PDB file of C-alpha atoms and ligand atoms in Angstrom:
ATOM      1  CA  MET T 264     -24.384  20.093  29.339  1.00  0.00           C
ATOM      2  CA  SER T 265     -21.196  19.260  27.156  1.00  0.00           C
ATOM      3  CA  GLN T 266     -18.169  18.710  29.088  1.00  0.00           C
ATOM      4  CA  ILE T 267     -14.607  20.216  28.674  1.00  0.00           C
ATOM      5  CA  PRO T 268     -12.221  17.875  27.179  1.00  0.00           C
ATOM      6  CA  ILE T 269      -8.837  17.933  29.005  1.00  0.00           C
ATOM      7  CA  ILE T 270      -5.626  16.605  29.097  1.00  0.00           C
ATOM      8  CA  ILE T 271      -3.747  16.842  32.476  1.00  0.00           C
ATOM      9  CA  ASP T 272       0.124  17.078  32.332  1.00  0.00           C
ATOM     10  CA  THR T 273       1.546  16.372  35.464  1.00  0.00           C
ATOM     11  CA  ASP T 274       4.249  15.299  37.934  1.00  0.00           C
ATOM     12  CA  PRO T 275       2.510  13.692  40.953  1.00  0.00           C
ATOM     13  CA  GLY T 276       3.106  15.131  43.421  1.00  0.00           C
ATOM     14  CA  ILE T 277       0.831  15.552  46.580  1.00  0.00           C
ATOM     15  CA  ASP T 278      -1.104  18.501  45.180  1.00  0.00           C
ATOM     16  CA  ASP T 279      -1.115  17.059  41.668  1.00  0.00           C
ATOM     17  CA  PHE T 280      -2.615  14.047  43.248  1.00  0.00           C
ATOM     18  CA  LEU T 281      -5.566  16.199  44.670  1.00  0.00           C
ATOM     19  CA  ALA T 282      -5.884  18.052  41.305  1.00  0.00           C
ATOM     20  CA  ILE T 283      -6.485  14.958  39.471  1.00  0.00           C
ATOM     21  CA  MET T 284      -8.948  13.901  42.252  1.00  0.00           C
ATOM     22  CA  LEU T 285     -10.693  17.251  41.791  1.00  0.00           C
ATOM     23  CA  ALA T 286     -10.694  17.075  37.769  1.00  0.00           C
ATOM     24  CA  LYS T 287     -12.053  13.618  38.035  1.00  0.00           C
ATOM     25  CA  SER T 288     -14.868  14.643  40.290  1.00  0.00           C
ATOM     26  CA  SER T 289     -16.245  17.295  38.159  1.00  0.00           C
ATOM     27  CA  SER T 290     -19.004  16.877  35.772  1.00  0.00           C
ATOM     28  CA  LYS T 291     -17.762  19.657  33.757  1.00  0.00           C
ATOM     29  CA  LEU T 292     -14.365  17.987  32.837  1.00  0.00           C
ATOM     30  CA  ASP T 293     -13.811  14.768  30.676  1.00  0.00           C
ATOM     31  CA  ILE T 294     -10.160  13.739  31.342  1.00  0.00           C
ATOM     32  CA  LYS T 295      -8.827  12.456  27.947  1.00  0.00           C
ATOM     33  CA  ALA T 296      -5.499  11.558  28.918  1.00  0.00           C
ATOM     34  CA  ILE T 297      -3.095  12.002  31.603  1.00  0.00           C
ATOM     35  CA  THR T 298       0.693  12.894  30.508  1.00  0.00           C
ATOM     36  CA  THR T 299       3.449  12.681  32.855  1.00  0.00           C
ATOM     37  CA  VAL T 300       6.591  14.570  33.296  1.00  0.00           C
ATOM     38  CA  CYS T 301       9.487  14.444  35.529  1.00  0.00           C
ATOM     39  CA  GLY T 302       9.600  17.182  38.172  1.00  0.00           C
ATOM     40  CA  ASN T 303       8.577  16.523  41.812  1.00  0.00           C
ATOM     41  CA  GLN T 304      10.122  13.325  41.477  1.00  0.00           C
ATOM     42  CA  THR T 305      11.835  11.243  38.612  1.00  0.00           C
ATOM     43  CA  LEU T 306       9.594  10.292  35.593  1.00  0.00           C
ATOM     44  CA  GLU T 307       9.548   6.780  36.587  1.00  0.00           C
ATOM     45  CA  LYS T 308       7.933   7.833  39.782  1.00  0.00           C
ATOM     46  CA  THR T 309       5.593  10.429  38.813  1.00  0.00           C
ATOM     47  CA  SER T 310       4.566   7.964  36.044  1.00  0.00           C
ATOM     48  CA  LYS T 311       3.834   5.051  38.412  1.00  0.00           C
ATOM     49  CA  ASN T 312       2.019   7.368  40.763  1.00  0.00           C
ATOM     50  CA  ALA T 313      -0.022   8.751  37.772  1.00  0.00           C
ATOM     51  CA  LEU T 314      -0.914   5.170  36.743  1.00  0.00           C
ATOM     52  CA  ASP T 315      -1.671   3.944  40.299  1.00  0.00           C
ATOM     53  CA  ILE T 316      -3.950   7.263  40.704  1.00  0.00           C
ATOM     54  CA  ALA T 317      -5.609   6.651  37.581  1.00  0.00           C
ATOM     55  CA  ASN T 318      -6.288   3.042  38.722  1.00  0.00           C
ATOM     56  CA  LEU T 319      -7.538   4.277  42.139  1.00  0.00           C
ATOM     57  CA  LEU T 320     -10.056   6.790  40.812  1.00  0.00           C
ATOM     58  CA  ASP T 321     -11.125   4.638  37.948  1.00  0.00           C
ATOM     59  CA  ILE T 322      -9.885   6.902  35.327  1.00  0.00           C
ATOM     60  CA  GLU T 323     -10.010   5.075  31.989  1.00  0.00           C
ATOM     61  CA  ALA T 324      -8.242   7.386  29.878  1.00  0.00           C
ATOM     62  CA  PRO T 325      -4.525   6.542  28.664  1.00  0.00           C
ATOM     63  CA  VAL T 326      -1.596   7.451  31.002  1.00  0.00           C
ATOM     64  CA  SER T 327       1.273   8.237  28.736  1.00  0.00           C
ATOM     65  CA  GLN T 328       5.039   9.340  29.847  1.00  0.00           C
ATOM     66  CA  GLY T 329       6.849  11.994  28.640  1.00  0.00           C
ATOM     67  CA  ALA T 330      10.101  13.675  29.419  1.00  0.00           C
ATOM     68  CA  GLN T 331      12.519  12.047  31.663  1.00  0.00           C
ATOM     69  CA  ILE T 332      14.853  15.306  32.123  1.00  0.00           C
ATOM     70  CA  PRO T 333      14.328  19.070  31.208  1.00  0.00           C
ATOM     71  CA  LEU T 334      15.551  20.438  28.092  1.00  0.00           C
ATOM     72  CA  ASP T 335      18.742  21.529  28.874  1.00  0.00           C
ATOM     73  CA  ARG T 336      19.723  20.808  32.638  1.00  0.00           C
ATOM     74  CA  LYS T 337      19.768  18.075  34.967  1.00  0.00           C
ATOM     75  CA  LEU T 338      16.635  17.276  36.901  1.00  0.00           C
ATOM     76  CA  ASN T 339      16.370  18.731  40.529  1.00  0.00           C
ATOM     77  CA  THR T 340      13.222  17.002  42.093  1.00  0.00           C
ATOM     78  CA  ALA T 341      11.407  18.167  45.136  1.00  0.00           C
ATOM     79  CA  ALA T 342      11.670  15.124  47.332  1.00  0.00           C
ATOM     80  CA  ASP T 343      11.889  17.274  50.280  1.00  0.00           C
ATOM     81  CA  VAL T 344       8.152  18.460  49.692  1.00  0.00           C
ATOM     82  CA  HIS T 345       6.703  15.450  48.197  1.00  0.00           C
ATOM     83  CA  GLY T 346       8.782  12.425  49.726  1.00  0.00           C
ATOM     84  CA  GLU T 347      10.705   9.916  48.271  1.00  0.00           C
ATOM     85  CA  ASN T 348       7.717   8.409  46.420  1.00  0.00           C
ATOM     86  CA  GLY T 349       6.525  11.744  45.222  1.00  0.00           C
ATOM     87  CA  ILE T 350       3.131  11.379  47.069  1.00  0.00           C
ATOM     88  CA  GLY T 351       4.010  11.884  50.592  1.00  0.00           C
ATOM     89  CA  ASN T 352       5.185   8.132  50.895  1.00  0.00           C
ATOM     90  CA  ILE T 353       1.614   7.160  50.580  1.00  0.00           C
ATOM     91  CA  CYS T 354       1.337   3.771  49.018  1.00  0.00           C
ATOM     92  CA  LEU T 355      -1.317   3.050  46.391  1.00  0.00           C
ATOM     93  CA  GLU T 356      -2.321  -0.287  45.212  1.00  0.00           C
ATOM     94  CA  ASP T 357      -0.224  -1.156  42.148  1.00  0.00           C
ATOM     95  CA  SER T 358      -1.930  -0.494  38.921  1.00  0.00           C
ATOM     96  CA  SER T 359      -2.501  -3.485  36.552  1.00  0.00           C
ATOM     97  CA  MET T 360      -2.788  -1.103  33.526  1.00  0.00           C
ATOM     98  CA  ASN T 361      -0.238  -0.321  31.286  1.00  0.00           C
ATOM     99  CA  PHE T 362       1.045   3.023  30.028  1.00  0.00           C
ATOM    100  CA  ASP T 363       0.071   4.135  26.556  1.00  0.00           C
ATOM    101  CA  THR T 364       2.764   3.318  24.501  1.00  0.00           C
ATOM    102  CA  ARG T 365       3.104   6.732  22.676  1.00  0.00           C
ATOM    103  CA  TYR T 366       5.075   9.531  24.229  1.00  0.00           C
ATOM    104  CA  ALA T 367       3.166  12.421  26.022  1.00  0.00           C
ATOM    105  CA  TRP T 368       3.480  14.783  23.150  1.00  0.00           C
ATOM    106  CA  ASP T 369       1.971  12.530  20.770  1.00  0.00           C
ATOM    107  CA  VAL T 370      -0.914  11.707  22.860  1.00  0.00           C
ATOM    108  CA  ILE T 371      -1.275  15.468  23.253  1.00  0.00           C
ATOM    109  CA  TYR T 372      -1.220  16.003  19.348  1.00  0.00           C
ATOM    110  CA  ASP T 373      -3.639  13.060  18.633  1.00  0.00           C
ATOM    111  CA  GLU T 374      -6.115  14.141  21.145  1.00  0.00           C
ATOM    112  CA  ALA T 375      -6.063  17.521  19.861  1.00  0.00           C
ATOM    113  CA  LYS T 376      -6.677  16.465  16.436  1.00  0.00           C
ATOM    114  CA  LYS T 377      -9.475  14.193  17.619  1.00  0.00           C
ATOM    115  CA  GLN T 378     -11.090  17.163  19.642  1.00  0.00           C
ATOM    116  CA  LYS T 379     -10.975  19.549  16.628  1.00  0.00           C
ATOM    117  CA  GLY T 380     -10.306  22.708  18.737  1.00  0.00           C
ATOM    118  CA  ASN T 381     -11.998  21.915  21.754  1.00  0.00           C
ATOM    119  CA  LEU T 382      -8.953  20.240  23.679  1.00  0.00           C
ATOM    120  CA  GLU T 383      -7.928  22.160  26.888  1.00  0.00           C
ATOM    121  CA  ILE T 384      -4.552  21.263  28.636  1.00  0.00           C
ATOM    122  CA  ILE T 385      -4.105  21.635  32.389  1.00  0.00           C
ATOM    123  CA  ALA T 386      -0.115  21.590  32.853  1.00  0.00           C
ATOM    124  CA  ILE T 387       0.583  21.285  36.785  1.00  0.00           C
ATOM    125  CA  GLY T 388       4.383  20.327  36.325  1.00  0.00           C
ATOM    126  CA  PRO T 389       7.303  21.580  34.472  1.00  0.00           C
ATOM    127  CA  LEU T 390       6.636  22.850  30.882  1.00  0.00           C
ATOM    128  CA  THR T 391       8.711  20.069  29.291  1.00  0.00           C
ATOM    129  CA  ASN T 392       6.287  17.903  27.614  1.00  0.00           C
ATOM    130  CA  ILE T 393       4.295  21.133  26.378  1.00  0.00           C
ATOM    131  CA  ALA T 394       7.595  22.329  24.809  1.00  0.00           C
ATOM    132  CA  ILE T 395       8.562  19.359  23.078  1.00  0.00           C
ATOM    133  CA  ALA T 396       5.010  18.972  21.680  1.00  0.00           C
ATOM    134  CA  VAL T 397       5.412  22.620  20.384  1.00  0.00           C
ATOM    135  CA  LEU T 398       8.806  22.095  18.827  1.00  0.00           C
ATOM    136  CA  LYS T 399       7.463  18.686  17.244  1.00  0.00           C
ATOM    137  CA  TYR T 400       4.004  20.029  16.025  1.00  0.00           C
ATOM    138  CA  PRO T 401       4.088  23.797  15.786  1.00  0.00           C
ATOM    139  CA  GLU T 402       0.257  23.827  14.643  1.00  0.00           C
ATOM    140  CA  LEU T 403      -0.530  22.375  17.915  1.00  0.00           C
ATOM    141  CA  VAL T 404      -0.654  25.886  19.353  1.00  0.00           C
ATOM    142  CA  LYS T 405      -3.626  26.851  17.569  1.00  0.00           C
ATOM    143  CA  MET T 406      -5.246  23.566  18.175  1.00  0.00           C
ATOM    144  CA  ILE T 407      -5.640  23.997  21.652  1.00  0.00           C
ATOM    145  CA  LYS T 408      -8.500  25.815  23.001  1.00  0.00           C
ATOM    146  CA  ARG T 409      -6.690  26.995  26.337  1.00  0.00           C
ATOM    147  CA  LEU T 410      -3.590  25.851  27.980  1.00  0.00           C
ATOM    148  CA  THR T 411      -3.818  26.485  31.813  1.00  0.00           C
ATOM    149  CA  ILE T 412      -0.728  25.973  33.684  1.00  0.00           C
ATOM    150  CA  MET T 413       0.074  26.346  37.539  1.00  0.00           C
ATOM    151  CA  GLY T 414       3.636  27.778  37.624  1.00  0.00           C
ATOM    152  CA  GLY T 415       5.416  31.173  37.923  1.00  0.00           C
ATOM    153  CA  SER T 416       4.849  34.206  40.182  1.00  0.00           C
ATOM    154  CA  THR T 417       4.968  37.927  39.298  1.00  0.00           C
ATOM    155  CA  ALA T 418       6.298  38.399  42.979  1.00  0.00           C
ATOM    156  CA  SER T 419       8.622  36.239  44.744  1.00  0.00           C
ATOM    157  CA  GLY T 420       9.432  32.529  44.292  1.00  0.00           C
ATOM    158  CA  ASN T 421       9.083  29.344  46.275  1.00  0.00           C
ATOM    159  CA  LYS T 422      11.941  27.290  45.051  1.00  0.00           C
ATOM    160  CA  THR T 423      14.246  30.552  45.011  1.00  0.00           C
ATOM    161  CA  GLU T 424      13.681  34.001  45.808  1.00  0.00           C
ATOM    162  CA  HIS T 425      12.825  34.561  42.303  1.00  0.00           C
ATOM    163  CA  ALA T 426      11.579  31.403  41.066  1.00  0.00           C
ATOM    164  CA  GLU T 427       8.433  29.111  41.293  1.00  0.00           C
ATOM    165  CA  PHE T 428       9.416  25.463  41.211  1.00  0.00           C
ATOM    166  CA  ASN T 429       7.775  24.262  37.816  1.00  0.00           C
ATOM    167  CA  ILE T 430       9.329  27.171  35.982  1.00  0.00           C
ATOM    168  CA  TRP T 431      12.640  26.619  37.798  1.00  0.00           C
ATOM    169  CA  VAL T 432      12.874  23.123  36.876  1.00  0.00           C
ATOM    170  CA  ASP T 433      12.841  23.733  33.068  1.00  0.00           C
ATOM    171  CA  PRO T 434      13.031  27.267  32.311  1.00  0.00           C
ATOM    172  CA  LEU T 435      13.852  26.693  28.726  1.00  0.00           C
ATOM    173  CA  ALA T 436      10.798  24.551  28.263  1.00  0.00           C
ATOM    174  CA  ALA T 437       8.821  27.489  30.037  1.00  0.00           C
ATOM    175  CA  ASP T 438      10.372  30.238  27.696  1.00  0.00           C
ATOM    176  CA  ILE T 439       9.451  28.050  24.451  1.00  0.00           C
ATOM    177  CA  VAL T 440       5.753  27.509  25.919  1.00  0.00           C
ATOM    178  CA  PHE T 441       5.226  31.391  26.919  1.00  0.00           C
ATOM    179  CA  LYS T 442       6.715  32.425  23.429  1.00  0.00           C
ATOM    180  CA  ALA T 443       4.701  29.769  21.482  1.00  0.00           C
ATOM    181  CA  GLY T 444       1.300  31.886  21.172  1.00  0.00           C
ATOM    182  CA  PHE T 445      -1.144  29.671  23.247  1.00  0.00           C
ATOM    183  CA  ASN T 446      -4.323  31.055  24.658  1.00  0.00           C
ATOM    184  CA  MET T 447      -2.775  30.628  28.067  1.00  0.00           C
ATOM    185  CA  VAL T 448      -3.640  31.322  31.665  1.00  0.00           C
ATOM    186  CA  MET T 449      -1.062  31.286  34.336  1.00  0.00           C
ATOM    187  CA  VAL T 450      -2.061  30.339  37.665  1.00  0.00           C
ATOM    188  CA  GLY T 451       0.880  31.153  39.669  1.00  0.00           C
ATOM    189  CA  LEU T 452       2.034  31.765  43.248  1.00  0.00           C
ATOM    190  CA  ASP T 453       0.234  35.313  43.327  1.00  0.00           C
ATOM    191  CA  VAL T 454      -3.048  33.440  43.532  1.00  0.00           C
ATOM    192  CA  THR T 455      -2.147  30.268  44.815  1.00  0.00           C
ATOM    193  CA  ARG T 456      -0.624  31.651  47.995  1.00  0.00           C
ATOM    194  CA  LYS T 457      -4.136  33.165  48.735  1.00  0.00           C
ATOM    195  CA  THR T 458      -5.589  29.927  48.993  1.00  0.00           C
ATOM    196  CA  LEU T 459      -4.065  28.546  52.201  1.00  0.00           C
ATOM    197  CA  LEU T 460      -6.503  26.044  53.731  1.00  0.00           C
ATOM    198  CA  SER T 461      -6.388  26.457  57.639  1.00  0.00           C
ATOM    199  CA  GLU T 462      -6.358  23.734  60.078  1.00  0.00           C
ATOM    200  CA  GLU T 463     -10.046  23.889  60.450  1.00  0.00           C
ATOM    201  CA  ASP T 464     -10.674  24.045  56.785  1.00  0.00           C
ATOM    202  CA  ILE T 465      -8.484  20.700  56.495  1.00  0.00           C
ATOM    203  CA  ARG T 466     -10.741  19.058  59.535  1.00  0.00           C
ATOM    204  CA  ASP T 467     -13.754  20.193  57.523  1.00  0.00           C
ATOM    205  CA  ILE T 468     -12.654  18.392  54.392  1.00  0.00           C
ATOM    206  CA  LYS T 469     -11.113  15.493  56.221  1.00  0.00           C
ATOM    207  CA  ASP T 470     -14.647  15.149  57.931  1.00  0.00           C
ATOM    208  CA  ILE T 471     -16.360  14.202  54.598  1.00  0.00           C
ATOM    209  CA  LYS T 472     -16.872  10.927  54.503  1.00  0.00           C
ATOM    210  CA  SER T 473     -16.175   9.068  51.138  1.00  0.00           C
ATOM    211  CA  LYS T 474     -14.526   6.018  49.507  1.00  0.00           C
ATOM    212  CA  HIS T 475     -11.196   7.945  49.562  1.00  0.00           C
ATOM    213  CA  SER T 476     -11.389   9.634  52.900  1.00  0.00           C
ATOM    214  CA  ASP T 477      -8.295   7.954  54.285  1.00  0.00           C
ATOM    215  CA  ILE T 478      -6.403   8.897  51.322  1.00  0.00           C
ATOM    216  CA  ILE T 479      -7.530  12.600  51.115  1.00  0.00           C
ATOM    217  CA  GLY T 480      -6.814  12.858  54.838  1.00  0.00           C
ATOM    218  CA  SER T 481      -3.175  11.448  54.461  1.00  0.00           C
ATOM    219  CA  LEU T 482      -2.439  13.607  51.501  1.00  0.00           C
ATOM    220  CA  LEU T 483      -3.592  16.759  53.651  1.00  0.00           C
ATOM    221  CA  ASP T 484      -1.679  15.613  56.631  1.00  0.00           C
ATOM    222  CA  GLU T 485       1.320  15.003  54.571  1.00  0.00           C
ATOM    223  CA  MET T 486       1.270  18.359  53.168  1.00  0.00           C
ATOM    224  CA  PHE T 487       0.556  19.994  56.431  1.00  0.00           C
ATOM    225  CA  LYS T 488       3.512  18.380  57.953  1.00  0.00           C
ATOM    226  CA  ARG T 489       5.639  20.027  55.255  1.00  0.00           C
ATOM    227  CA  TYR T 490       4.143  23.470  55.382  1.00  0.00           C
ATOM    228  CA  LYS T 491       4.807  23.543  59.408  1.00  0.00           C
ATOM    229  CA  GLY T 492       7.264  26.374  59.111  1.00  0.00           C
ATOM    230  CA  LEU T 493       4.723  28.834  57.626  1.00  0.00           C
ATOM    231  CA  GLU T 494       3.681  31.910  59.561  1.00  0.00           C
ATOM    232  CA  ASN T 495       0.064  30.550  59.286  1.00  0.00           C
ATOM    233  CA  PRO T 496      -0.295  27.051  59.558  1.00  0.00           C
ATOM    234  CA  GLY T 497      -2.125  25.163  56.896  1.00  0.00           C
ATOM    235  CA  VAL T 498      -1.615  23.843  53.192  1.00  0.00           C
ATOM    236  CA  ILE T 499      -1.594  25.263  49.630  1.00  0.00           C
ATOM    237  CA  ILE T 500      -2.859  22.910  47.202  1.00  0.00           C
ATOM    238  CA  HIS T 501      -1.113  24.789  44.346  1.00  0.00           C
ATOM    239  CA  ASP T 502      -2.220  22.315  41.526  1.00  0.00           C
ATOM    240  CA  ALA T 503      -6.006  22.142  42.509  1.00  0.00           C
ATOM    241  CA  LEU T 504      -6.409  25.983  41.898  1.00  0.00           C
ATOM    242  CA  ALA T 505      -5.649  25.486  38.069  1.00  0.00           C
ATOM    243  CA  VAL T 506      -7.900  22.720  37.842  1.00  0.00           C
ATOM    244  CA  ALA T 507     -10.700  24.748  39.863  1.00  0.00           C
ATOM    245  CA  TYR T 508     -10.201  27.591  37.386  1.00  0.00           C
ATOM    246  CA  VAL T 509     -11.031  25.539  34.719  1.00  0.00           C
ATOM    247  CA  ILE T 510     -14.004  24.152  36.389  1.00  0.00           C
ATOM    248  CA  ASP T 511     -15.367  27.423  37.249  1.00  0.00           C
ATOM    249  CA  GLU T 512     -13.746  30.684  35.825  1.00  0.00           C
ATOM    250  CA  ASN T 513     -15.039  32.665  38.452  1.00  0.00           C
ATOM    251  CA  CYS T 514     -12.422  31.535  40.707  1.00  0.00           C
ATOM    252  CA  LEU T 515      -9.825  33.878  39.166  1.00  0.00           C
ATOM    253  CA  ASP T 516      -9.590  37.486  37.832  1.00  0.00           C
ATOM    254  CA  LEU T 517      -7.063  37.564  35.177  1.00  0.00           C
ATOM    255  CA  LYS T 518      -4.845  40.435  33.633  1.00  0.00           C
ATOM    256  CA  ASN T 519      -3.208  40.298  30.099  1.00  0.00           C
ATOM    257  CA  CYS T 520       0.359  40.624  30.643  1.00  0.00           C
ATOM    258  CA  ASN T 521       3.636  40.182  28.655  1.00  0.00           C
ATOM    259  CA  ILE T 522       5.962  37.485  30.471  1.00  0.00           C
ATOM    260  CA  SER T 523       9.190  36.452  29.600  1.00  0.00           C
ATOM    261  CA  ILE T 524      11.360  33.917  31.348  1.00  0.00           C
ATOM    262  CA  GLU T 525      14.735  34.284  32.733  1.00  0.00           C
ATOM    263  CA  THR T 526      16.807  31.247  31.381  1.00  0.00           C
ATOM    264  CA  ARG T 527      20.215  32.585  32.065  1.00  0.00           C
ATOM    265  CA  ASP T 528      21.922  30.606  34.640  1.00  0.00           C
ATOM    266  CA  ASP T 529      22.221  33.120  37.327  1.00  0.00           C
ATOM    267  CA  VAL T 530      20.198  33.698  40.668  1.00  0.00           C
ATOM    268  CA  SER T 531      17.161  34.595  39.009  1.00  0.00           C
ATOM    269  CA  VAL T 532      17.083  31.826  36.540  1.00  0.00           C
ATOM    270  CA  GLY T 533      13.187  30.513  36.180  1.00  0.00           C
ATOM    271  CA  LYS T 534      11.652  33.900  36.962  1.00  0.00           C
ATOM    272  CA  THR T 535       8.737  34.891  35.095  1.00  0.00           C
ATOM    273  CA  ILE T 536       9.153  38.663  34.427  1.00  0.00           C
ATOM    274  CA  VAL T 537       6.400  40.680  33.700  1.00  0.00           C
ATOM    275  CA  ASN T 538       7.392  43.195  31.154  1.00  0.00           C
ATOM    276  CA  GLN T 539       5.648  46.643  30.923  1.00  0.00           C
ATOM    277  CA  GLY T 540       4.981  48.858  27.871  1.00  0.00           C
ATOM    278  CA  ASN T 541       3.627  47.890  24.723  1.00  0.00           C
ATOM    279  CA  LYS T 542       4.981  44.377  24.364  1.00  0.00           C
ATOM    280  CA  GLU T 543       2.554  41.903  22.940  1.00  0.00           C
ATOM    281  CA  LYS T 544       0.609  40.042  25.580  1.00  0.00           C
ATOM    282  CA  ASN T 545       1.208  36.660  25.691  1.00  0.00           C
ATOM    283  CA  VAL T 546      -0.585  35.113  29.076  1.00  0.00           C
ATOM    284  CA  LEU T 547      -3.469  35.833  31.044  1.00  0.00           C
ATOM    285  CA  VAL T 548      -2.099  35.812  34.702  1.00  0.00           C
ATOM    286  CA  GLY T 549      -4.281  35.152  37.558  1.00  0.00           C
ATOM    287  CA  VAL T 550      -4.277  38.231  39.793  1.00  0.00           C
ATOM    288  CA  ARG T 551      -6.985  37.815  42.300  1.00  0.00           C
ATOM    289  CA  VAL T 552      -8.732  34.826  43.792  1.00  0.00           C
ATOM    290  CA  ASP T 553     -12.245  34.006  44.997  1.00  0.00           C
ATOM    291  CA  PHE T 554     -11.154  31.858  47.887  1.00  0.00           C
ATOM    292  CA  ASP T 555     -14.374  30.974  48.985  1.00  0.00           C
ATOM    293  CA  LEU T 556     -15.441  29.818  45.765  1.00  0.00           C
ATOM    294  CA  PHE T 557     -12.359  27.757  45.372  1.00  0.00           C
ATOM    295  CA  LYS T 558     -13.037  26.112  48.747  1.00  0.00           C
ATOM    296  CA  ARG T 559     -16.450  25.392  47.623  1.00  0.00           C
ATOM    297  CA  VAL T 560     -15.229  23.754  44.417  1.00  0.00           C
ATOM    298  CA  PHE T 561     -12.569  21.865  46.205  1.00  0.00           C
ATOM    299  CA  GLU T 562     -14.619  20.718  49.092  1.00  0.00           C
ATOM    300  CA  SER T 563     -17.450  19.249  46.702  1.00  0.00           C
ATOM    301  CA  MET T 564     -14.470  16.651  45.579  1.00  0.00           C
ATOM    302  CA  PRO T 565     -14.983  14.234  48.362  1.00  0.00           C
ATOM    303  CA  LEU T 566     -18.577  14.245  47.900  1.00  0.00           C
ATOM    304  CA  TYR T 567     -18.137  12.990  44.433  1.00  0.00           C
ATOM    305  CA  TYR T 568     -16.426   9.762  45.909  1.00  0.00           C
ATOM    306  CA  LYS T 569     -19.099   8.975  48.325  1.00  0.00           C
TER     307      LYS T 569
HETATM  308  C1  LIG G  16       4.373  23.547  42.086  1.00  0.00           C
HETATM  309  O1  LIG G  16       5.465  22.747  42.479  1.00  0.00           O
HETATM  310  C2  LIG G  16       5.270  21.496  42.733  1.00  0.00           C
HETATM  311  O2  LIG G  16       6.046  21.162  43.656  1.00  0.00           O
HETATM  312  C3  LIG G  16       3.720  21.446  42.902  1.00  0.00           C
HETATM  313  O3  LIG G  16       3.245  20.085  42.582  1.00  0.00           O
HETATM  314  C4  LIG G  16       3.297  22.420  42.420  1.00  0.00           C
HETATM  315  O4  LIG G  16       2.816  21.902  40.860  1.00  0.00           O
HETATM  316  C5  LIG G  16       4.118  24.631  43.249  1.00  0.00           C
HETATM  317  O5  LIG G  16       5.317  25.727  42.980  1.00  0.00           O
HETATM  318 CA1  LIG G  17       2.792  19.840  40.120  1.00  0.00          CA
END
């Protein structure tokens, strides 16, 4: 079976961490690079996390750093959700590996050339690196087989009433990416919110003994602590759903939509607006999720690390 070559563009991030673990565990995916972006924490922290995660999981692909700040605004991190170090203050062994010396956008372009139309990107942070890649290399759009993002919402947001965090951090970047013409899939809050893992689900996952049980357990516990205020206790591993979709497309039903991004600095900045009418469709939006399938895909992850 031929594997799907992927680049993960990420801002680890507790759920990014679990999403990377899931990607590495899948025999269907071949991680060609991890590129880092500011978002959940500063670029320095998300990049260190990515390098240490790659070290922990024996990911040999290059880890390369991207944007330090959003395109046209200051960075607002999510330290309240992901902790001061970005991964719930869980300490990993320092990696002895070095970052790739190229910028994230150059790595993406170089790999796209190498993969001759087969490369997929899974972007699970703000879209700053992807926007810079498009601005620098407009031809990239047609060289990427599919861009799957975790971000946006056709209903309410999580950062503000209107906006989801990844889009809200860098709305201009999102605007550039949504308009670019990628074959693009949006895994937004509409579907991730339907994947709340209950306390019992969490216990089941934690019970699977593996080399990384302690870390998986701590990540889930850290998330659980931060989700305590929810009506139903549990955790949503947003970024893992984007990876799960690429592993098994049956996880989501998609609808072809025209989406634009609110970039004006008002209350709805960062909103992903669904435009009705005859506007050309620019993104396939996840509208329904097969939760049982997602759970099966996610729960198979720890088994890989036995
Ligand atoms: C997204 O925001 C980040 O905090 C998470 O890592 C995820 O990518 C969810 O809105
Ligand atoms: Ca993320």
